[in-house]
Amino acid sequence: MGRLSIATLLFLSIVATNTTPALADTVINKSITYFSVGGRTAEELDKALSEHGPMMNSTGTRHPGATKIKFGGTVTYVKHGERCAVGSAKVTLSTKLILPRWKNRHKANRDLALVWDTLASDIKRHEERHAEIARNHARKLEKDFMALKPEADCERMQARVARLSETAIQDHDRDQARFDRMEAANFDRRMVRLLQYRLDSMTKR
């Protein structure tokens, strides 16, 4: 997830301050864990996120947040006359959100706290969306399993299910990658807008 440095966001916030007053059968499990980051300055926070954020195998780099996704489930088969069909399908999905927690937040000055709260909130929203994309694909896959037409025998039916599973995972991965690209392209503008919104809200209190 591309991002402006915290130091840059802090500068922007200071400038702004000075210039502006399931489907039932789909088994879904979601959990959230946190990793601690230290630091008392924007530069130290950037360094801590780069060193302690979750490692992504797809990029080989550490990120400020991540969502681990695991699909599973079972499909049963039944005989329909001389043909074989899907009898039942249950897709399982486990999503684990990994988010940062700044242990020095309570000691932070106003500007750095504002930037951190804005960034942390956006990271959480981003990872929640990854989990939502996975949920949508899990539910669709379950429906697609049940919509498969019978095959001549169960061996062919199992092969059909396997192909559908593989295609579904590829579609899921593409959607996740597309979302990341869109988020990265809009990150700078989004963060400036969110900072401005929070600053405006503070001045109205």
Coordinates of C-alpha atoms in Angstrom, one line a residue:
M1 CA 0.0 0.0 0.0
G2 CA 1.7 3.2 -1.2
R3 CA 1.7 6.0 1.3
L4 CA 3.0 9.5 2.0
S5 CA 5.5 9.5 4.8
I6 CA 4.2 10.4 8.3
A7 CA 6.6 13.4 8.2
T8 CA 5.0 14.6 5.0
L9 CA 1.5 14.2 6.4
L10 CA 2.5 16.0 9.6
F11 CA 3.8 18.9 7.4
L12 CA 0.5 19.0 5.5
S13 CA -1.5 19.0 8.7
I14 CA 0.4 21.9 10.1
V15 CA 0.1 23.8 6.8
A16 CA -3.7 23.1 6.8
T17 CA -4.0 24.2 10.5
N18 CA -2.3 27.5 9.7
T19 CA -4.3 28.2 6.6
T20 CA -7.8 26.9 7.4
P21 CA -10.0 27.6 10.8
A22 CA -23.5 -14.4 4.7
L23 CA -25.1 -16.4 3.2
A24 CA -26.2 -18.8 6.1
D25 CA -24.1 -21.7 4.9
T26 CA -20.9 -19.7 4.2
V27 CA -18.7 -20.0 7.3
I28 CA -16.9 -16.8 7.9
N29 CA -14.4 -16.0 10.6
K30 CA -12.7 -12.6 11.1
S31 CA -10.1 -11.7 13.6
I32 CA -7.9 -8.7 14.3
T33 CA -4.4 -8.6 15.7
Y34 CA -2.1 -5.7 16.3
F35 CA 1.6 -5.1 16.1
S36 CA 3.2 -2.4 18.2
V37 CA 5.2 0.5 16.8
G38 CA 7.3 2.9 18.8
G39 CA 8.7 6.3 18.1
R40 CA 8.0 9.9 19.2
T41 CA 8.5 11.7 15.9
A42 CA 7.1 11.2 12.4
E43 CA 10.5 9.9 11.1
E44 CA 10.7 7.3 13.9
L45 CA 7.1 6.2 13.2
D46 CA 7.9 5.8 9.5
K47 CA 10.9 3.7 10.4
A48 CA 9.0 1.6 12.9
L49 CA 6.3 0.8 10.3
S50 CA 8.9 -0.1 7.7
E51 CA 10.7 -2.4 10.1
H52 CA 7.8 -4.0 12.0
G53 CA 4.9 -4.1 9.6
P54 CA 3.7 -7.5 8.3
M55 CA 5.8 -8.9 5.5
M56 CA 3.9 -9.6 2.3
N57 CA 5.2 -12.5 0.2
S58 CA 3.7 -11.0 -2.9
T59 CA 5.9 -7.9 -2.7
G60 CA 8.7 -9.0 -0.5
T61 CA 8.3 -5.8 1.6
R62 CA 6.7 -4.9 4.9
H63 CA 3.4 -3.0 4.8
P64 CA 1.7 -0.8 7.5
G65 CA -1.2 -3.3 7.5
A66 CA -2.2 -6.6 6.0
T67 CA -5.1 -9.1 5.7
K68 CA -4.4 -12.8 5.7
I69 CA -7.1 -14.7 3.8
K70 CA -7.7 -18.5 3.8
F71 CA -10.4 -20.2 1.9
G72 CA -11.6 -23.7 2.6
G73 CA -14.8 -25.8 2.7
T74 CA -16.4 -29.1 1.5
V75 CA -18.4 -30.2 -1.5
T76 CA -20.5 -33.4 -1.5
Y77 CA -21.8 -35.3 -4.5
V78 CA -25.0 -37.1 -5.2
K79 CA -26.2 -39.4 -8.0
H80 CA -29.0 -38.1 -10.2
G81 CA -30.0 -41.2 -12.2
E82 CA -26.9 -42.0 -14.2
R83 CA -25.3 -38.6 -13.6
C84 CA -23.4 -37.0 -10.7
A85 CA -24.2 -33.6 -9.2
V86 CA -23.2 -31.4 -6.4
G87 CA -25.3 -32.3 -3.4
S88 CA -24.1 -29.6 -1.0
A89 CA -21.4 -27.0 -0.8
K90 CA -20.0 -25.1 2.2
V91 CA -17.3 -22.6 1.7
T92 CA -15.3 -21.4 4.7
L93 CA -13.3 -18.2 4.9
S94 CA -10.9 -17.0 7.5
T95 CA -9.6 -13.4 7.5
K96 CA -7.0 -12.0 9.9
L97 CA -6.5 -8.3 9.9
I98 CA -3.0 -7.2 11.1
L99 CA -3.0 -3.5 12.1
P100 CA -0.5 -1.1 13.7
R101 CA -0.9 0.2 17.3
W102 CA 1.3 3.1 18.3
K103 CA 2.3 2.6 21.9
N104 CA 3.3 6.3 22.4
R105 CA 0.0 7.7 21.1
H106 CA -1.1 9.1 24.5
K107 CA 2.1 11.1 24.7
A108 CA 1.9 12.5 21.2
N109 CA 1.6 16.2 20.4
R110 CA -1.6 17.3 18.7
D111 CA -0.4 17.4 15.1
L112 CA 1.4 14.0 15.1
A113 CA -1.6 12.5 16.9
L114 CA -3.9 13.8 14.2
V115 CA -1.8 12.4 11.5
W116 CA -1.5 9.0 13.2
D117 CA -5.2 8.7 13.9
T118 CA -6.0 9.6 10.3
L119 CA -3.4 7.1 8.9
A120 CA -4.4 4.3 11.3
S121 CA -8.1 4.8 10.5
D122 CA -7.3 4.6 6.7
I123 CA -5.2 1.5 7.2
K124 CA -8.1 -0.2 9.0
R125 CA -10.6 0.8 6.4
H126 CA -8.3 -0.6 3.7
E127 CA -7.9 -3.9 5.3
E128 CA -11.6 -4.2 6.2
R129 CA -12.3 -3.8 2.5
H130 CA -9.9 -6.6 1.6
A131 CA -11.9 -8.8 4.0
E132 CA -15.1 -7.7 2.4
I133 CA -13.9 -8.6 -1.1
A134 CA -12.9 -12.0 0.2
R135 CA -16.4 -12.5 1.8
N136 CA -18.1 -11.6 -1.5
H137 CA -16.0 -14.1 -3.4
A138 CA -16.6 -16.8 -0.8
R139 CA -20.4 -16.4 -1.1
K140 CA -20.3 -16.3 -4.9
L141 CA -18.2 -19.4 -5.0
E142 CA -20.7 -21.3 -2.8
K143 CA -23.5 -20.3 -5.2
D144 CA -21.5 -21.2 -8.2
F145 CA -20.8 -24.7 -6.8
M146 CA -24.5 -25.3 -6.4
A147 CA -25.2 -24.0 -9.9
L148 CA -23.0 -26.5 -11.6
K149 CA -24.8 -28.9 -14.0
P150 CA -24.5 -32.6 -13.4
E151 CA -21.7 -34.5 -15.1
A152 CA -21.6 -38.1 -16.5
D153 CA -19.8 -39.3 -13.4
C154 CA -18.5 -38.0 -10.1
E155 CA -14.9 -38.1 -11.2
R156 CA -15.7 -35.5 -13.9
M157 CA -17.9 -33.6 -11.4
Q158 CA -15.0 -33.4 -9.0
A159 CA -12.7 -32.1 -11.7
R160 CA -15.2 -29.5 -12.6
V161 CA -15.4 -28.3 -9.0
A162 CA -11.6 -28.2 -8.8
R163 CA -11.4 -26.0 -12.0
L164 CA -14.1 -23.7 -10.6
S165 CA -12.2 -23.4 -7.4
E166 CA -9.0 -22.5 -9.1
T167 CA -10.7 -19.9 -11.4
A168 CA -12.5 -18.4 -8.4
I169 CA -9.3 -17.9 -6.4
Q170 CA -7.6 -16.3 -9.4
D171 CA -10.6 -14.0 -9.8
H172 CA -10.4 -13.1 -6.1
D173 CA -6.7 -12.4 -6.3
R174 CA -7.2 -10.2 -9.3
D175 CA -9.9 -8.2 -7.5
Q176 CA -7.7 -7.8 -4.5
A177 CA -4.8 -6.6 -6.6
R178 CA -7.0 -4.2 -8.5
F179 CA -8.2 -2.7 -5.3
D180 CA -4.7 -2.2 -4.1
R181 CA -3.7 -0.4 -7.3
M182 CA -6.7 1.9 -7.0
E183 CA -5.9 2.7 -3.4
A184 CA -2.3 3.3 -4.1
A185 CA -3.1 5.7 -6.9
N186 CA -5.4 7.7 -4.8
F187 CA -3.6 7.5 -1.5
D188 CA -2.0 11.0 -1.4
R189 CA -5.2 12.8 -2.3
R190 CA -7.2 10.7 0.0
M191 CA -5.0 11.3 3.0
V192 CA -4.9 15.1 2.5
R193 CA -8.7 15.1 2.2
L194 CA -9.1 13.1 5.4
L195 CA -6.7 15.3 7.3
Q196 CA -8.5 18.4 6.1
Y197 CA -11.8 16.8 7.1
R198 CA -10.6 16.1 10.6
L199 CA -9.1 19.6 11.0
D200 CA -12.4 21.1 9.9
S201 CA -14.2 19.0 12.4
M202 CA -11.9 20.1 15.2
T203 CA -12.4 23.8 14.4
K204 CA -16.2 23.4 14.5
R205 CA -16.2 22.1 18.1

